């Protein structure tokens, strides 16, 4: 008996829906609580991650509602660390990277209706260490909890694998969407057709690959959110590596060249703002590593030009929970690294959509009616110091956004949450 055709967004998502940009306000941040898995291989690593996730959640809660999904039997421990004011629900999980496993929220400008795109998740290309039996269902679970319609697609994708300007342009990478372990046999045209049908975009800018360190054991094989992000329509912030001896030097030259040659959906040539990365990074004194990351600019959340943005070491993506990546959330752009303020404005990283907040589950505080989008966090290697990670995140949240609204933008870089 032939296999049933994969579900498609084409012809199912009603016209008018669009994924908002990272800087669009949202209604709620969703996170996935860390649990025992290959990402957090020791009790010490897991405890450190839990403290970091809790610090991020408490910081985001200062500006908007936060819901944390925890694995069976882990809610009580999560609540003890999260404190009052953060909603905790139990759902089966494999890992903790909501930006990648959560849905991408979209909104309709005319009436504010929200919906969610439920991508197929297969462990970042069926990687040997990954497990995704439960995480593959989280997109639909979050959409149901947010009270929005979920549109399912057979396209394998993650929130960190795309970035939009909110005006019809999306950034993608060939080694993610065209990965034979994700979408075998699909062409660019086929991928674009599905992406555009869901995100409401019309122009895709394809980058050849991601950063070198993202192809290691716990890497995503090229997520665009580590390399480039829109700071506003027509302006892209791009990771660059000034050291000619660094593995990312030529990679970044190629990527910035592609961006400068590209035009967006409005026909504008892209302005590329280069953000230099550290030339040498050491992991616990164990030698240099090539992993660095860029997300969005510190001004995400406003329409002004990017201001000082800094690159920061980013461990290999092995777990994902807190942004790229998904249902409703009240005002905050999402996704950014501890040193750069970025947002994940896709009902995701990724996601988002302006408009009324829609039905909330019983007991959820009623958020202000704003746009919805989603974001999640990147993956960290076992060596990563989670407490330092959280400290940078919370520090920059207060420094960049003392008034509050765009904090999620910054947190999205963490790759640990989704907003909508």
Short mmCIF file of C-alpha atoms in Angstrom, two decimals:
data_model
loop_
_atom_site.label_atom_id
_atom_site.label_comp_id
_atom_site.label_asym_id
_atom_site.label_seq_id
_atom_site.Cartn_x
_atom_site.Cartn_y
_atom_site.Cartn_z
CA UNK A 1 0.00 0.00 0.00
CA UNK A 2 1.56 3.37 -1.01
CA UNK A 3 2.52 5.83 1.70
CA UNK A 4 0.04 8.61 2.36
CA UNK A 5 1.16 11.96 0.94
CA UNK A 6 2.90 14.25 3.42
CA UNK A 7 0.72 17.08 4.76
CA UNK A 8 1.34 20.41 3.08
CA UNK A 9 0.79 24.06 3.95
CA UNK A 10 -0.04 24.81 0.33
CA UNK A 11 -3.76 25.16 -0.05
CA UNK A 12 -4.40 24.70 3.68
CA UNK A 13 -3.14 27.90 5.33
CA UNK A 14 -5.71 30.61 4.54
CA UNK A 15 -4.45 33.70 2.71
CA UNK A 16 -3.34 36.70 4.73
CA UNK A 17 -1.28 34.92 7.40
CA UNK A 18 2.31 36.04 7.86
CA UNK A 19 5.10 35.32 10.30
CA UNK A 20 6.03 38.53 12.14
CA UNK A 21 9.66 39.67 12.46
CA UNK A 22 11.68 39.15 15.63
CA UNK A 23 11.02 42.67 16.83
CA UNK A 24 7.23 42.36 16.71
CA UNK A 25 5.50 42.25 20.11
CA UNK A 26 4.11 38.95 21.28
CA UNK A 27 1.84 37.53 23.92
CA UNK A 28 3.68 34.78 25.75
CA UNK A 29 7.01 32.95 25.89
CA UNK A 30 7.06 29.15 25.87
CA UNK A 31 9.99 27.12 27.17
CA UNK A 32 10.84 23.44 27.48
CA UNK A 33 12.40 22.39 30.78
CA UNK A 34 15.72 20.49 30.67
CA UNK A 35 15.66 16.78 31.49
CA UNK A 36 18.13 13.91 31.38
CA UNK A 37 19.29 13.39 27.78
CA UNK A 38 22.52 13.47 25.73
CA UNK A 39 22.59 17.26 25.84
CA UNK A 40 22.82 17.31 29.62
CA UNK A 41 24.93 14.21 30.05
CA UNK A 42 25.73 14.52 33.77
CA UNK A 43 23.80 15.48 36.88
CA UNK A 44 26.02 18.54 37.23
CA UNK A 45 25.33 19.66 33.66
CA UNK A 46 21.59 19.12 34.08
CA UNK A 47 21.46 21.02 37.37
CA UNK A 48 23.39 23.90 35.82
CA UNK A 49 21.02 23.97 32.84
CA UNK A 50 17.96 23.97 35.11
CA UNK A 51 19.28 26.98 37.03
CA UNK A 52 20.04 28.80 33.79
CA UNK A 53 16.61 28.06 32.26
CA UNK A 54 14.97 29.24 35.48
CA UNK A 55 16.91 32.50 35.50
CA UNK A 56 15.96 33.16 31.90
CA UNK A 57 12.29 32.36 32.57
CA UNK A 58 12.15 34.63 35.63
CA UNK A 59 13.75 37.46 33.66
CA UNK A 60 11.33 37.13 30.75
CA UNK A 61 8.41 36.94 33.20
CA UNK A 62 9.20 40.50 34.26
CA UNK A 63 7.88 41.56 30.87
CA UNK A 64 5.34 38.93 29.81
CA UNK A 65 3.68 35.63 30.72
CA UNK A 66 5.87 32.52 30.52
CA UNK A 67 4.76 28.91 30.20
CA UNK A 68 7.27 26.11 30.76
CA UNK A 69 6.62 22.55 29.58
CA UNK A 70 8.32 19.98 31.79
CA UNK A 71 8.62 16.25 31.34
CA UNK A 72 6.47 13.85 33.38
CA UNK A 73 7.38 14.05 37.06
CA UNK A 74 9.58 17.12 36.59
CA UNK A 75 7.05 19.90 37.13
CA UNK A 76 7.47 20.10 40.90
CA UNK A 77 11.24 20.53 40.65
CA UNK A 78 10.80 23.10 37.88
CA UNK A 79 8.34 25.14 39.94
CA UNK A 80 10.74 25.16 42.88
CA UNK A 81 13.40 26.82 40.74
CA UNK A 82 11.10 29.00 38.64
CA UNK A 83 9.22 30.50 41.54
CA UNK A 84 5.73 32.03 41.44
CA UNK A 85 4.34 33.62 38.30
CA UNK A 86 5.63 31.09 35.77
CA UNK A 87 3.10 28.54 34.49
CA UNK A 88 4.39 24.94 34.42
CA UNK A 89 2.63 22.13 32.55
CA UNK A 90 3.78 18.54 32.13
CA UNK A 91 4.21 17.09 28.66
CA UNK A 92 6.49 14.28 27.43
CA UNK A 93 9.77 15.77 26.14
CA UNK A 94 13.03 14.50 24.68
CA UNK A 95 15.12 17.66 24.92
CA UNK A 96 14.77 21.31 25.87
CA UNK A 97 14.95 23.51 22.74
CA UNK A 98 11.52 24.99 22.24
CA UNK A 99 12.59 27.29 19.43
CA UNK A 100 13.32 24.30 17.25
CA UNK A 101 10.62 21.88 18.33
CA UNK A 102 7.81 24.37 18.93
CA UNK A 103 5.44 25.76 16.32
CA UNK A 104 5.94 28.92 14.29
CA UNK A 105 3.17 31.38 14.98
CA UNK A 106 1.66 33.44 12.22
CA UNK A 107 -0.93 36.18 12.32
CA UNK A 108 -3.38 37.80 9.98
CA UNK A 109 -3.09 41.59 9.84
CA UNK A 110 -6.73 42.32 9.01
CA UNK A 111 -8.29 40.77 12.09
CA UNK A 112 -5.39 39.64 14.30
CA UNK A 113 -6.24 35.94 13.98
CA UNK A 114 -3.37 33.72 15.06
CA UNK A 115 -2.39 30.28 13.83
CA UNK A 116 0.60 27.97 14.16
CA UNK A 117 2.77 26.12 11.66
CA UNK A 118 3.62 22.65 12.89
CA UNK A 119 6.83 21.67 11.10
CA UNK A 120 8.06 18.09 11.06
CA UNK A 121 10.91 17.68 13.56
CA UNK A 122 13.36 14.77 13.25
CA UNK A 123 16.22 15.56 15.59
CA UNK A 124 18.08 18.07 13.39
CA UNK A 125 18.38 15.60 10.55
CA UNK A 126 18.08 12.30 12.45
CA UNK A 127 21.38 12.77 14.26
CA UNK A 128 22.67 9.66 16.01
CA UNK A 129 22.52 11.15 19.51
CA UNK A 130 19.12 12.80 19.13
CA UNK A 131 15.73 11.55 20.28
CA UNK A 132 12.52 13.09 18.99
CA UNK A 133 9.62 10.73 19.64
CA UNK A 134 8.03 13.28 21.99
CA UNK A 135 9.55 16.51 20.70
CA UNK A 136 8.02 15.84 17.28
CA UNK A 137 4.59 16.32 18.87
CA UNK A 138 5.31 19.50 20.81
CA UNK A 139 4.39 21.88 17.99
CA UNK A 140 0.83 20.60 17.99
CA UNK A 141 0.71 20.49 21.80
CA UNK A 142 1.75 24.13 22.14
CA UNK A 143 -0.70 25.25 19.45
CA UNK A 144 -3.52 23.48 21.30
CA UNK A 145 -2.53 25.07 24.60
CA UNK A 146 -2.45 28.48 22.91
CA UNK A 147 -5.91 27.88 21.49
CA UNK A 148 -4.93 28.36 17.85
CA UNK A 149 -5.33 26.26 14.73
CA UNK A 150 -2.21 24.27 13.83
CA UNK A 151 -1.33 23.67 10.18
CA UNK A 152 0.79 20.56 9.78
CA UNK A 153 3.51 20.16 7.16
CA UNK A 154 5.70 17.28 6.09
CA UNK A 155 8.62 19.69 5.57
CA UNK A 156 11.33 19.03 8.13
CA UNK A 157 12.36 22.36 9.61
CA UNK A 158 13.24 24.05 12.89
CA UNK A 159 12.65 27.54 14.21
CA UNK A 160 16.37 28.30 14.10
CA UNK A 161 16.46 27.37 10.43
CA UNK A 162 14.66 30.47 9.16
CA UNK A 163 14.53 34.21 9.74
CA UNK A 164 12.04 36.74 8.36
CA UNK A 165 11.86 40.51 7.93
CA UNK A 166 8.08 40.67 8.34
CA UNK A 167 7.70 42.11 4.84
CA UNK A 168 7.94 39.01 2.68
CA UNK A 169 11.61 37.97 2.87
CA UNK A 170 12.99 34.84 4.54
CA UNK A 171 16.60 33.73 5.10
CA UNK A 172 17.35 30.01 4.66
CA UNK A 173 20.44 27.79 4.39
CA UNK A 174 20.99 25.05 1.84
CA UNK A 175 22.47 22.64 4.39
CA UNK A 176 19.32 22.73 6.53
CA UNK A 177 16.26 22.83 4.30
CA UNK A 178 17.98 20.80 1.54
CA UNK A 179 19.64 18.41 3.98
CA UNK A 180 19.15 14.84 2.62
CA UNK A 181 18.56 13.69 6.20
CA UNK A 182 15.80 16.24 6.59
CA UNK A 183 14.10 16.66 3.22
CA UNK A 184 15.56 14.07 0.83
CA UNK A 185 14.91 14.77 -2.82
CA UNK A 186 13.27 18.16 -2.38
CA UNK A 187 14.39 21.00 -4.63
CA UNK A 188 14.80 24.65 -3.72
CA UNK A 189 11.60 25.45 -5.54
CA UNK A 190 9.64 22.82 -3.62
CA UNK A 191 11.02 23.97 -0.27
CA UNK A 192 10.31 27.62 -1.11
CA UNK A 193 6.74 26.86 -2.13
CA UNK A 194 6.04 25.24 1.24
CA UNK A 195 7.88 27.91 3.24
CA UNK A 196 6.13 30.78 1.46
CA UNK A 197 2.72 29.15 1.86
CA UNK A 198 3.16 29.05 5.63
CA UNK A 199 5.15 32.18 6.43
CA UNK A 200 3.40 34.48 3.97
CA UNK A 201 6.75 35.29 2.38
CA UNK A 202 7.50 35.66 -1.32
CA UNK A 203 11.29 35.93 -1.51
CA UNK A 204 13.85 33.47 -0.12
CA UNK A 205 17.51 34.41 0.26
CA UNK A 206 19.50 31.17 0.32
CA UNK A 207 22.81 31.09 2.18
CA UNK A 208 25.16 28.22 1.28
CA UNK A 209 25.80 27.01 4.82
CA UNK A 210 26.23 27.90 8.48
CA UNK A 211 29.29 28.30 10.68
CA UNK A 212 31.95 25.60 10.95
CA UNK A 213 31.24 24.66 14.55
CA UNK A 214 27.60 24.00 13.71
CA UNK A 215 28.61 20.85 11.84
CA UNK A 216 30.05 19.12 14.88
CA UNK A 217 28.38 16.34 16.80
CA UNK A 218 25.79 18.54 18.47
CA UNK A 219 25.42 21.05 15.65
CA UNK A 220 22.32 21.84 13.64
CA UNK A 221 24.15 21.57 10.31
CA UNK A 222 23.77 25.18 9.43
CA UNK A 223 20.97 27.06 11.18
CA UNK A 224 20.73 30.55 9.77
CA UNK A 225 20.10 32.13 13.16
CA UNK A 226 23.75 31.62 14.05
CA UNK A 227 24.91 33.45 10.93
CA UNK A 228 22.58 36.26 9.95
CA UNK A 229 19.42 38.03 11.11
CA UNK A 230 17.29 40.94 10.02
CA UNK A 231 17.65 44.02 12.22
CA UNK A 232 14.87 45.70 10.29
CA UNK A 233 13.49 45.32 6.75
CA UNK A 234 16.35 45.80 4.31
CA UNK A 235 19.08 45.51 6.96
CA UNK A 236 20.83 42.26 7.90
CA UNK A 237 23.29 41.75 10.74
CA UNK A 238 25.89 39.16 9.70
CA UNK A 239 28.46 37.20 11.67
CA UNK A 240 31.97 37.80 10.33
CA UNK A 241 35.30 36.30 11.27
CA UNK A 242 38.28 38.67 10.77
CA UNK A 243 41.02 36.10 11.38
CA UNK A 244 42.17 34.61 8.02
CA UNK A 245 43.37 31.50 9.84
CA UNK A 246 39.96 30.82 11.37
CA UNK A 247 37.77 28.17 9.70
CA UNK A 248 34.89 30.63 9.51
CA UNK A 249 36.83 33.38 7.74
CA UNK A 250 36.13 32.20 4.19
CA UNK A 251 32.69 30.94 5.16
CA UNK A 252 31.68 34.40 6.38
CA UNK A 253 33.12 36.10 3.31
CA UNK A 254 31.00 33.88 1.11
CA UNK A 255 27.86 34.45 3.18
CA UNK A 256 28.20 38.24 3.35
CA UNK A 257 28.86 38.25 -0.40
CA UNK A 258 25.62 36.38 -1.04
CA UNK A 259 23.71 38.78 1.23
CA UNK A 260 25.12 41.88 -0.45
CA UNK A 261 24.18 40.55 -3.86
CA UNK A 262 20.62 39.76 -2.75
CA UNK A 263 17.45 41.83 -2.90
CA UNK A 264 14.50 41.49 -0.58
CA UNK A 265 10.84 40.99 -1.45
CA UNK A 266 10.44 44.73 -1.97
CA UNK A 267 13.31 44.78 -4.48
CA UNK A 268 15.72 46.57 -2.13
CA UNK A 269 19.40 45.57 -2.04
CA UNK A 270 20.22 44.32 1.44
CA UNK A 271 22.36 46.49 3.68
CA UNK A 272 24.76 44.17 5.52
CA UNK A 273 26.09 45.16 8.93
CA UNK A 274 29.07 42.97 9.80
CA UNK A 275 29.52 41.94 13.43
CA UNK A 276 33.08 40.69 14.05
CA UNK A 277 33.36 37.51 16.09
CA UNK A 278 36.15 36.62 18.54
CA UNK A 279 39.16 35.30 16.67
CA UNK A 280 40.13 32.70 19.26
CA UNK A 281 37.87 30.86 21.66
CA UNK A 282 38.87 28.28 24.24
CA UNK A 283 36.65 25.77 25.93
CA UNK A 284 37.71 25.24 29.52
CA UNK A 285 41.31 25.67 28.44
CA UNK A 286 40.97 22.74 26.09
CA UNK A 287 42.03 24.52 22.94
CA UNK A 288 40.41 26.72 20.33
CA UNK A 289 36.91 26.14 19.08
CA UNK A 290 35.27 27.53 15.97
CA UNK A 291 31.82 28.04 17.42
CA UNK A 292 30.61 31.62 17.56
CA UNK A 293 27.23 33.07 16.90
CA UNK A 294 25.30 36.07 15.75
CA UNK A 295 21.67 36.78 16.23
CA UNK A 296 19.87 40.05 15.90
CA UNK A 297 20.88 43.55 16.79
CA UNK A 298 20.55 45.19 20.14
CA UNK A 299 17.94 47.48 18.67
CA UNK A 300 15.63 44.71 17.65
CA UNK A 301 12.25 45.76 18.77
CA UNK A 302 12.61 49.19 17.27
CA UNK A 303 12.94 50.46 13.74
CA UNK A 304 16.23 52.23 14.31
CA UNK A 305 19.51 51.13 12.78
CA UNK A 306 21.45 48.41 14.56
CA UNK A 307 23.59 49.65 17.39
CA UNK A 308 26.51 47.93 19.02
CA UNK A 309 25.95 44.22 18.69
CA UNK A 310 28.41 41.70 19.97
CA UNK A 311 29.13 38.16 18.97
CA UNK A 312 29.37 35.48 21.59
CA UNK A 313 30.58 31.91 21.75
CA UNK A 314 27.74 29.55 21.12
CA UNK A 315 27.98 25.89 21.97
CA UNK A 316 26.85 23.24 19.55
CA UNK A 317 23.11 22.93 19.30
CA UNK A 318 22.10 19.78 21.03
CA UNK A 319 19.03 20.65 22.95
CA UNK A 320 16.47 23.23 22.24
CA UNK A 321 14.04 24.90 24.43
CA UNK A 322 13.09 28.40 25.27
CA UNK A 323 12.54 30.47 22.00
CA UNK A 324 14.04 29.69 17.82
CA UNK A 325 11.81 28.95 17.84
CA UNK A 326 6.19 29.19 19.87
CA UNK A 327 2.69 30.22 20.68
CA UNK A 328 1.25 33.32 22.18
CA UNK A 329 3.23 35.83 24.11
CA UNK A 330 2.87 39.49 25.09
CA UNK A 331 5.31 42.07 23.87
CA UNK A 332 8.78 40.96 23.18
CA UNK A 333 10.96 40.10 20.26
CA UNK A 334 12.66 36.83 20.86
CA UNK A 335 15.94 35.13 20.07
CA UNK A 336 19.27 36.59 20.61
CA UNK A 337 22.55 35.58 22.07
CA UNK A 338 23.61 36.56 25.51
CA UNK A 339 25.60 39.38 23.93
CA UNK A 340 23.19 40.42 21.23
CA UNK A 341 19.62 41.36 21.51
CA UNK A 342 17.64 39.42 19.03
CA UNK A 343 14.10 38.32 18.80
CA UNK A 344 12.31 35.38 17.46
CA UNK A 345 9.31 36.82 15.93
CA UNK A 346 7.99 33.81 14.27
CA UNK A 347 5.36 31.90 16.03
CA UNK A 348 8.15 29.38 16.22
CA UNK A 349 13.01 30.05 16.28
CA UNK A 350 11.93 30.73 15.83
CA UNK A 351 6.26 32.10 16.01
CA UNK A 352 4.54 35.39 16.06
CA UNK A 353 1.91 37.55 14.57
CA UNK A 354 0.37 40.81 15.50
CA UNK A 355 -3.18 40.83 16.64
CA UNK A 356 -5.51 39.73 19.36
CA UNK A 357 -4.29 37.11 21.76
CA UNK A 358 -7.09 34.60 21.21
CA UNK A 359 -8.24 31.96 23.65
CA UNK A 360 -5.87 31.14 26.50
CA UNK A 361 -5.93 27.91 28.50
CA UNK A 362 -7.66 28.03 31.88
CA UNK A 363 -5.58 29.79 34.50
CA UNK A 364 -3.37 31.66 32.05
CA UNK A 365 -3.09 35.36 32.82
CA UNK A 366 -4.80 37.40 30.12
CA UNK A 367 -2.04 39.04 28.06
CA UNK A 368 -2.32 42.36 26.30
CA UNK A 369 -3.56 41.94 22.73
CA UNK A 370 -0.41 42.14 20.65
CA UNK A 371 1.28 40.22 17.93
CA UNK A 372 2.26 36.61 18.25
CA UNK A 373 5.34 34.79 17.18
CA UNK A 374 7.66 32.12 18.47
CA UNK A 375 11.30 31.63 19.16
CA UNK A 376 13.56 29.09 20.82
CA UNK A 377 17.06 28.64 22.00
CA UNK A 378 20.22 27.25 20.56
CA UNK A 379 21.98 24.16 21.69
CA UNK A 380 24.74 23.98 24.22
CA UNK A 381 27.56 21.53 24.45
CA UNK A 382 28.19 19.59 27.61
CA UNK A 383 31.07 21.90 28.41
CA UNK A 384 29.02 25.05 28.37
CA UNK A 385 28.69 26.97 31.62
CA UNK A 386 24.95 27.45 31.85
CA UNK A 387 25.13 29.80 34.81
CA UNK A 388 27.33 32.22 32.87
CA UNK A 389 24.96 31.89 29.92
CA UNK A 390 21.97 32.89 32.00
CA UNK A 391 23.86 35.70 33.68
CA UNK A 392 24.76 37.28 30.35
CA UNK A 393 21.19 36.87 29.16
CA UNK A 394 19.64 38.51 32.18
CA UNK A 395 22.29 41.23 32.33
CA UNK A 396 21.78 42.26 28.74
CA UNK A 397 18.04 42.05 29.11
CA UNK A 398 18.27 44.75 31.75
CA UNK A 399 20.94 46.75 29.93
CA UNK A 400 19.36 46.80 26.49
CA UNK A 401 15.75 46.82 27.53
CA UNK A 402 15.46 48.48 30.95
CA UNK A 403 11.92 49.46 30.03
CA UNK A 404 11.11 45.91 29.23
CA UNK A 405 9.39 45.14 26.00
CA UNK A 406 11.99 43.45 23.75
CA UNK A 407 13.55 41.07 26.23
CA UNK A 408 12.45 37.98 24.36
CA UNK A 409 14.44 39.20 21.44
CA UNK A 410 17.53 38.74 23.49
CA UNK A 411 16.43 35.46 24.98
CA UNK A 412 15.73 33.99 21.60
CA UNK A 413 19.41 33.71 20.99
CA UNK A 414 19.47 31.27 23.80
CA UNK A 415 17.38 29.03 21.65
CA UNK A 416 15.51 27.86 24.66
CA UNK A 417 12.12 29.31 24.06
CA UNK A 418 9.34 29.91 21.63
CA UNK A 419 7.03 32.87 21.63
CA UNK A 420 3.70 33.56 20.19
#
